[in-house]
CSV table of C-alpha atoms and ligand atoms in Angstrom, one decimal:
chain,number,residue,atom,x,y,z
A,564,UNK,CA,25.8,-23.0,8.4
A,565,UNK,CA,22.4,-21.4,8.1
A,566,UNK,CA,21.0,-21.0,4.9
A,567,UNK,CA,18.1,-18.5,3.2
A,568,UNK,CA,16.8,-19.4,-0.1
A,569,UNK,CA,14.4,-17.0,-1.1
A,570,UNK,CA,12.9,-16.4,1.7
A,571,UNK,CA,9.9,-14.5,1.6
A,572,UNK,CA,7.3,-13.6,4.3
A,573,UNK,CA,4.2,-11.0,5.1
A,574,UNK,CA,1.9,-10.6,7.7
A,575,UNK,CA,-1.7,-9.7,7.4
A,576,UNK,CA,-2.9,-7.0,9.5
A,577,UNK,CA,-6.8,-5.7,9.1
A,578,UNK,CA,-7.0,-7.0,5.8
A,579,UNK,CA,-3.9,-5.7,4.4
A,580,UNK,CA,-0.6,-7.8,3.8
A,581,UNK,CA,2.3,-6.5,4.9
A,582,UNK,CA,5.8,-7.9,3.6
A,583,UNK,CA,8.4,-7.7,6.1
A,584,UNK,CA,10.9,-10.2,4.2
A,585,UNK,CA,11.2,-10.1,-0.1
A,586,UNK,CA,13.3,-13.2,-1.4
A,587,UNK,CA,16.0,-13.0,0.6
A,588,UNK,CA,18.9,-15.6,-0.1
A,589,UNK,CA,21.8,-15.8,2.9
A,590,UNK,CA,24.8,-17.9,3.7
A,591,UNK,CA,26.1,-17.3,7.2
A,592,UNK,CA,28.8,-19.6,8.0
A,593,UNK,CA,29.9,-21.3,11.2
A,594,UNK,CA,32.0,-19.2,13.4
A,595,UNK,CA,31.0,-16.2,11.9
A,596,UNK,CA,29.9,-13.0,13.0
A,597,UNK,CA,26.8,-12.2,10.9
A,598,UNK,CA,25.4,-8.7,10.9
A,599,UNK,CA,22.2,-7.5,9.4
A,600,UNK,CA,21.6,-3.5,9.6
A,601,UNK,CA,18.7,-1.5,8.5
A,602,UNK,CA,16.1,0.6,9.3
A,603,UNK,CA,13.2,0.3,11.3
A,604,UNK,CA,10.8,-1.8,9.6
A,605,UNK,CA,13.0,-3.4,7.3
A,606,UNK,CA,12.6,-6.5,8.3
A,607,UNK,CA,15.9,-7.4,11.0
A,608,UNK,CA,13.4,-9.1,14.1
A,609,UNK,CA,11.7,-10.9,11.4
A,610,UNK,CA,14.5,-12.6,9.9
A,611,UNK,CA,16.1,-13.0,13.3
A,612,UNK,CA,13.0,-14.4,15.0
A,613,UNK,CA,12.9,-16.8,11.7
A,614,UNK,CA,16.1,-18.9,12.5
A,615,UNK,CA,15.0,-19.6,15.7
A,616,UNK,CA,11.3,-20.7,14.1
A,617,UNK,CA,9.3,-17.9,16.0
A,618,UNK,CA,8.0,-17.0,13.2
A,619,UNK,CA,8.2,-19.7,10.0
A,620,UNK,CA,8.8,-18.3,6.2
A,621,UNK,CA,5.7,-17.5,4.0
A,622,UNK,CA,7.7,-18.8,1.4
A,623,UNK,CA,11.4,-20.5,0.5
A,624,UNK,CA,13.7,-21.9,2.2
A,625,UNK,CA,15.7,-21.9,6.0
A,626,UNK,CA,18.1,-24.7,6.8
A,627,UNK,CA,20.5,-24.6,9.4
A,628,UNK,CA,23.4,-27.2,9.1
A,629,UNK,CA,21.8,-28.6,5.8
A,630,UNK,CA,18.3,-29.1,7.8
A,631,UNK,CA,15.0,-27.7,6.4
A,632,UNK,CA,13.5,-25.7,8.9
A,633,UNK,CA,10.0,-26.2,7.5
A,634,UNK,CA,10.1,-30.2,7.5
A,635,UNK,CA,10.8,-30.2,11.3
A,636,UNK,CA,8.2,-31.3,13.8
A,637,UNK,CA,7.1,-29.5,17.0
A,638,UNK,CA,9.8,-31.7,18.6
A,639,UNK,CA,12.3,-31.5,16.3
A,640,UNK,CA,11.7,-27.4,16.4
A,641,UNK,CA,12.5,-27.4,20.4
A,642,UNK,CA,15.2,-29.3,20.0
A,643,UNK,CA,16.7,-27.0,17.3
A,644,UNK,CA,15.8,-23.8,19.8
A,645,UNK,CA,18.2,-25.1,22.3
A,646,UNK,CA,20.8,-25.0,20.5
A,647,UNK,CA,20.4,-21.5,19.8
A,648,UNK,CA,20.4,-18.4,22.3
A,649,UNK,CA,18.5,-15.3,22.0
A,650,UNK,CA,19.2,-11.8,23.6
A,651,UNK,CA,17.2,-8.5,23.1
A,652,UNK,CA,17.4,-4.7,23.0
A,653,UNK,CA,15.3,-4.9,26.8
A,654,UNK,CA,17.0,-7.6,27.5
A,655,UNK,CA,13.5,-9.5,28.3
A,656,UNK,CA,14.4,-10.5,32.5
A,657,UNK,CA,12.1,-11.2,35.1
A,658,UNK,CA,12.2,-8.5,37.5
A,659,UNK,CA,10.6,-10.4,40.2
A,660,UNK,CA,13.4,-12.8,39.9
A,661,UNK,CA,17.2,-12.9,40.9
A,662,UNK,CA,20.0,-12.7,38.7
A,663,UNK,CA,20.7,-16.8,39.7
A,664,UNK,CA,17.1,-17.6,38.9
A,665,UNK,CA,16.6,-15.3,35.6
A,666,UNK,CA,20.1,-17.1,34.6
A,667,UNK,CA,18.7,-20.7,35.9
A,668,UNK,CA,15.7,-20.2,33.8
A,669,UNK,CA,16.5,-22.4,30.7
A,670,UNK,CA,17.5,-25.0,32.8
A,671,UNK,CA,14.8,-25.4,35.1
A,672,UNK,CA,12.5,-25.4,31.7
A,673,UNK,CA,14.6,-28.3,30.5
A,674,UNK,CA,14.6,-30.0,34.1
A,675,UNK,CA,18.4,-29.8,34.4
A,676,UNK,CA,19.0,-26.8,36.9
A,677,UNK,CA,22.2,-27.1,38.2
A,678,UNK,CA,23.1,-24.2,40.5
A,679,UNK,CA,27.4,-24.9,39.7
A,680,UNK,CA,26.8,-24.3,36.3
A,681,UNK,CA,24.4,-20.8,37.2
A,682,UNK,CA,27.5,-20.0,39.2
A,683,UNK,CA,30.0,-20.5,36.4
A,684,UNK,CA,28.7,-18.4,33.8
A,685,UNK,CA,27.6,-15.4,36.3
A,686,UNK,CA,31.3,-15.8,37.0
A,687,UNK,CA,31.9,-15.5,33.2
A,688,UNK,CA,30.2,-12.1,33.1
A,689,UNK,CA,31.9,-11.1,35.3
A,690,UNK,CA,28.6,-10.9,37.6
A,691,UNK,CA,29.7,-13.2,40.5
A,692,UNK,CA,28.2,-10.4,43.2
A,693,UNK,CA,25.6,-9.6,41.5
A,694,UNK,CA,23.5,-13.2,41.8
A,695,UNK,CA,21.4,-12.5,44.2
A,696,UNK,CA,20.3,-8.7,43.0
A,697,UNK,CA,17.0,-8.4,41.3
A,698,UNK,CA,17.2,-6.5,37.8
A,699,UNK,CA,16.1,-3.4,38.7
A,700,UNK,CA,19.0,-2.9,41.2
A,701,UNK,CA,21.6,-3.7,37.9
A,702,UNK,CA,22.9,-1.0,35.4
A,703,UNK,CA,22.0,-1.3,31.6
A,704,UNK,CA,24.7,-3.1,31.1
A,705,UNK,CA,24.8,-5.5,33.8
A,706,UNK,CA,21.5,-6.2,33.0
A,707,UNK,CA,22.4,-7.3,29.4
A,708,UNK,CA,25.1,-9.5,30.9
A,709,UNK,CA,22.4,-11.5,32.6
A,710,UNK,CA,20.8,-11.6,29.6
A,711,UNK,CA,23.6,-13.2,28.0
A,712,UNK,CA,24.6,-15.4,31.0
A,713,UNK,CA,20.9,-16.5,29.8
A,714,UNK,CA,21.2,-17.1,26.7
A,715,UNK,CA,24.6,-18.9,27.0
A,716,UNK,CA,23.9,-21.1,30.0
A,717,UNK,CA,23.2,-23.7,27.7
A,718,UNK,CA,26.1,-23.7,25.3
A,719,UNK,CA,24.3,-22.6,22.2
A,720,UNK,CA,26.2,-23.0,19.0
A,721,UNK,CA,24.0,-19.6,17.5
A,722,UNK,CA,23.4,-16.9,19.5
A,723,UNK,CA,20.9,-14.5,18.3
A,724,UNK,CA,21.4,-10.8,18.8
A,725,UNK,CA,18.5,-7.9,18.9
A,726,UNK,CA,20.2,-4.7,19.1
A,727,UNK,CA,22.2,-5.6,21.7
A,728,UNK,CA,23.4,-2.3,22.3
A,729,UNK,CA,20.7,-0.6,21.4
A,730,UNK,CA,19.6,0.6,25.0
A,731,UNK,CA,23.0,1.3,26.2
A,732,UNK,CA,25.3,4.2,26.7
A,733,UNK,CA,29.0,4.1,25.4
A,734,UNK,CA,30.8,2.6,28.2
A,735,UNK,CA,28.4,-0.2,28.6
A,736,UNK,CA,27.8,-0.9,25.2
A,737,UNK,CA,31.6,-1.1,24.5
A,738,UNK,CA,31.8,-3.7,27.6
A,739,UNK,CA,28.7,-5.6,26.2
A,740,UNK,CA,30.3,-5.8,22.7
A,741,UNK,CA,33.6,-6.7,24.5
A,742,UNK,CA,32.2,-9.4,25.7
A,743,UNK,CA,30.3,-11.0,22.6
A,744,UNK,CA,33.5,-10.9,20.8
A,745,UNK,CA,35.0,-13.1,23.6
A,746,UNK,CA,31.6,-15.5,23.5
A,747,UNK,CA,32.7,-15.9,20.1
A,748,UNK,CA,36.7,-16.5,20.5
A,749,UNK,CA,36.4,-18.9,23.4
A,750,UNK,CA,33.3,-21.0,22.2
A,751,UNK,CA,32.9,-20.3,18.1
A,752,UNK,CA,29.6,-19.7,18.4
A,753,UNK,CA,28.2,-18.5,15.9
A,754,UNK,CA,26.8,-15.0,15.8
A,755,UNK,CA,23.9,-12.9,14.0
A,756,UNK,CA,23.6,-9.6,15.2
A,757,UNK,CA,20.6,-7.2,14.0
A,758,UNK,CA,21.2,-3.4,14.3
A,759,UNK,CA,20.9,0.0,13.1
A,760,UNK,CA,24.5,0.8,14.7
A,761,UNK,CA,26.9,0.7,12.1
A,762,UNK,CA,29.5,1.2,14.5
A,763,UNK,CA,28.4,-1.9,16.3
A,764,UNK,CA,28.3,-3.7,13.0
A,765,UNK,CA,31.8,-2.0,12.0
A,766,UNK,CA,33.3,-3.3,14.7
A,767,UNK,CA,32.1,-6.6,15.4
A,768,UNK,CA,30.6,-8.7,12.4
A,769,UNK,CA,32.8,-10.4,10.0
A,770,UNK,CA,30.2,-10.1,7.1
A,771,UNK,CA,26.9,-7.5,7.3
A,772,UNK,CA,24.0,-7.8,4.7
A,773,UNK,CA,22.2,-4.7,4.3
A,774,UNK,CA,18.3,-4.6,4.6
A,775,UNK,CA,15.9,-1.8,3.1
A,776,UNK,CA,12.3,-2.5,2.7
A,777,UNK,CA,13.0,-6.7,3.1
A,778,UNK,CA,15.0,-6.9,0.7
A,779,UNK,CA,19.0,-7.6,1.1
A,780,UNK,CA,20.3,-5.2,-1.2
A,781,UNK,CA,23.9,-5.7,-0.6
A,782,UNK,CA,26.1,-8.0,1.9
A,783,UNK,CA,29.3,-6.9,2.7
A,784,UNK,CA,32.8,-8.2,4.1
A,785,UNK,CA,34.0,-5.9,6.5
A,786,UNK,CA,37.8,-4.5,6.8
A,787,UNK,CA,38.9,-6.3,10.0
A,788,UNK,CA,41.2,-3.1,10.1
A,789,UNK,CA,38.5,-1.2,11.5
A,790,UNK,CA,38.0,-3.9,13.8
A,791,UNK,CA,39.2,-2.6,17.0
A,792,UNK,CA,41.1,-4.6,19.4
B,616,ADP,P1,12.8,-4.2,12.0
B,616,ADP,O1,13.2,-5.2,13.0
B,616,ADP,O2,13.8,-3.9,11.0
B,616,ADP,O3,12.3,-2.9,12.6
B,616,ADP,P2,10.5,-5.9,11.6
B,616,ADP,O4,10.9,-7.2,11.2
B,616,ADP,O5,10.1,-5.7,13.1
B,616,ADP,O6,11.5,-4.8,11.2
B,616,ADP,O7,9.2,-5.5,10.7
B,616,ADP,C1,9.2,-5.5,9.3
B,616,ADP,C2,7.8,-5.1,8.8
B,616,ADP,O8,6.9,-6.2,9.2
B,616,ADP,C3,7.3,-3.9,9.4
B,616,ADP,O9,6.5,-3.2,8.4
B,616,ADP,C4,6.4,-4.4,10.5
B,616,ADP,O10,5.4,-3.4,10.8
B,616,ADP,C5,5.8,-5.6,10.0
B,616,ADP,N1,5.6,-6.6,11.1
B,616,ADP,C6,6.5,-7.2,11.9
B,616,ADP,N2,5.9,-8.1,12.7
B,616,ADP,C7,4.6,-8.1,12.4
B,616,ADP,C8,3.5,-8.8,12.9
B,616,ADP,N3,3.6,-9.7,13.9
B,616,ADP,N4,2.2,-8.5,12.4
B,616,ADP,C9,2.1,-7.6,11.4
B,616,ADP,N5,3.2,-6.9,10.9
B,616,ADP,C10,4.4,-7.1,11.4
B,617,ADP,P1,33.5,-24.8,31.6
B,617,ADP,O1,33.3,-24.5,33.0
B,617,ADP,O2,32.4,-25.6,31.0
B,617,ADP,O3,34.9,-25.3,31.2
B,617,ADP,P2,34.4,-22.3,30.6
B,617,ADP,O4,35.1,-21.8,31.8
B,617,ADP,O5,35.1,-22.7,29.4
B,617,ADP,O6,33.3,-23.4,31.0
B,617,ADP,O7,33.3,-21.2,30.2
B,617,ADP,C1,32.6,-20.4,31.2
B,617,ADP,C2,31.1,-20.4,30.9
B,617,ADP,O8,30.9,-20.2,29.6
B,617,ADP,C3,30.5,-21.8,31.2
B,617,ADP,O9,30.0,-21.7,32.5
B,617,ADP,C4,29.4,-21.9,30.2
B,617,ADP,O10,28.1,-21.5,30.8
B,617,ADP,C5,29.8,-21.0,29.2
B,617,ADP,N1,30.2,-21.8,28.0
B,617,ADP,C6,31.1,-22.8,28.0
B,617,ADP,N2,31.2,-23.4,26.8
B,617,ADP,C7,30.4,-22.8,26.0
B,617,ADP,C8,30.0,-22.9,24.7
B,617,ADP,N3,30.5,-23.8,23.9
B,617,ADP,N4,29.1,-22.0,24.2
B,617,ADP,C9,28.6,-21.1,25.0
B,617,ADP,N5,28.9,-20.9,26.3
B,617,ADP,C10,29.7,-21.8,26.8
């Protein structure tokens, strides 16, 4: 489970303080599909880059699995990342590098490459002819499924979503969401998605909390009659 307890945090920029986050208290359980939907500038990268300790509260409290965040040391905080995987609106490749060797990346930074388990999760994606392309040469879509092949190479228990769909057109953002749903049927993991797609959110999250000016103003269960197949 990861926990906010009034979590609060601002940035200063030229002198002035900006507050992104406002004493925000969450639960989102294991298994779950978590969604968190506002508007620009309501605070949805912030809290999203906070569970992966990018960015470390100005105030409160984040615990994942009953663990303080906070009291972790450097160590202790890239151990926690690795159990977490990340995907972004741009999807964030290296477009110098192959499809293999952007999806090798977070093993060759742990020194445990292992080119069978590259070729797995391409195969997972449904990308098995596509490992030797460079980014560029890849649809929206496909390029978000490396992205994900990224993030999952690992086997994170949290994957972290940035408007995932953001950048995509219908097809490929049906195919992308398709695909998370699956992430989270086969393997549980556990899910928070930030958007301003309610559709997204409709049809994906189990539970949404709704952001305006950093503050949660309202979290909601969501029908899972409007969930599509
Ligand atoms: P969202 O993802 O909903 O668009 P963000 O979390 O990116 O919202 O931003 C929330 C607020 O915090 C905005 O006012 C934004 O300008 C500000 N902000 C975000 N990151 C920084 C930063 N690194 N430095 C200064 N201000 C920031
Ligand atoms: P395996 O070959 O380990 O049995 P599966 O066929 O079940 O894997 O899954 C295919 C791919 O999904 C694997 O190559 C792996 O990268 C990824 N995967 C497997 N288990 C998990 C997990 N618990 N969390 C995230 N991804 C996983």
């Amino acid at each position: 489970m990861i926990t906010f307890e009034q979590v609060s945090k601002s940035y200063s920029h030229d002198g002035t303080f900006v507050t992104a986050l406002d004493h925000v208290d969450l639960k989102i359980q294991e298994h779950e599909i978590f969604g968190v939907i506002g508007e620009s500038g309501s605070g949805k990268s912030t809290l999203l880059r906070m569970i992966n300790t990018l960015e470390l509260p100005s105030q409160g409290q984040i615990k994942i699995a009953g663990t303080d965040l906070m009291q972790l040391s450097d160590a202790q905080r890239r151990q926690s990342r690795k159990n977490i995987g990340m995907i972004f609106q741009q999807f964030n490749l290296l477009y110098n590098q192959t499809v293999n060797e952007n999806i090798g990346l977070p093993l060759r930074l742990n020194k445990t490459y292992d080119q069978q388990k590259v070729r797995e999760v391409l195969e997972f994606v449904r990308l098995s002819d596509k490992g030797n392309h460079y980014p560029r040469q890849l649809s929206g879509g496909e390029k978000q499924r490396v992205g994900i092949a990224r993030a999952l190479i690992t086997k994170p228990e949290i994957l972290l979503c940035d408007e995932p769909t953001s950048a995509l057109d219908g097809q490929n953002a049906y195919d992308v969401l398709a695909l998370l749903r699956r992430i989270n049927e086969m393997f549980g993991t556990t899910m928070v998605i930030v958007s301003h797609e309610l559709n997204l959110i409709k049809q994906l999250c189990n539970r949404t909390a709704i952001l305006e000016h950093g503050k949660v103003i309202e979290t909601l269960a969501i029908q899972k009659a409007q969930q599509q197949p």
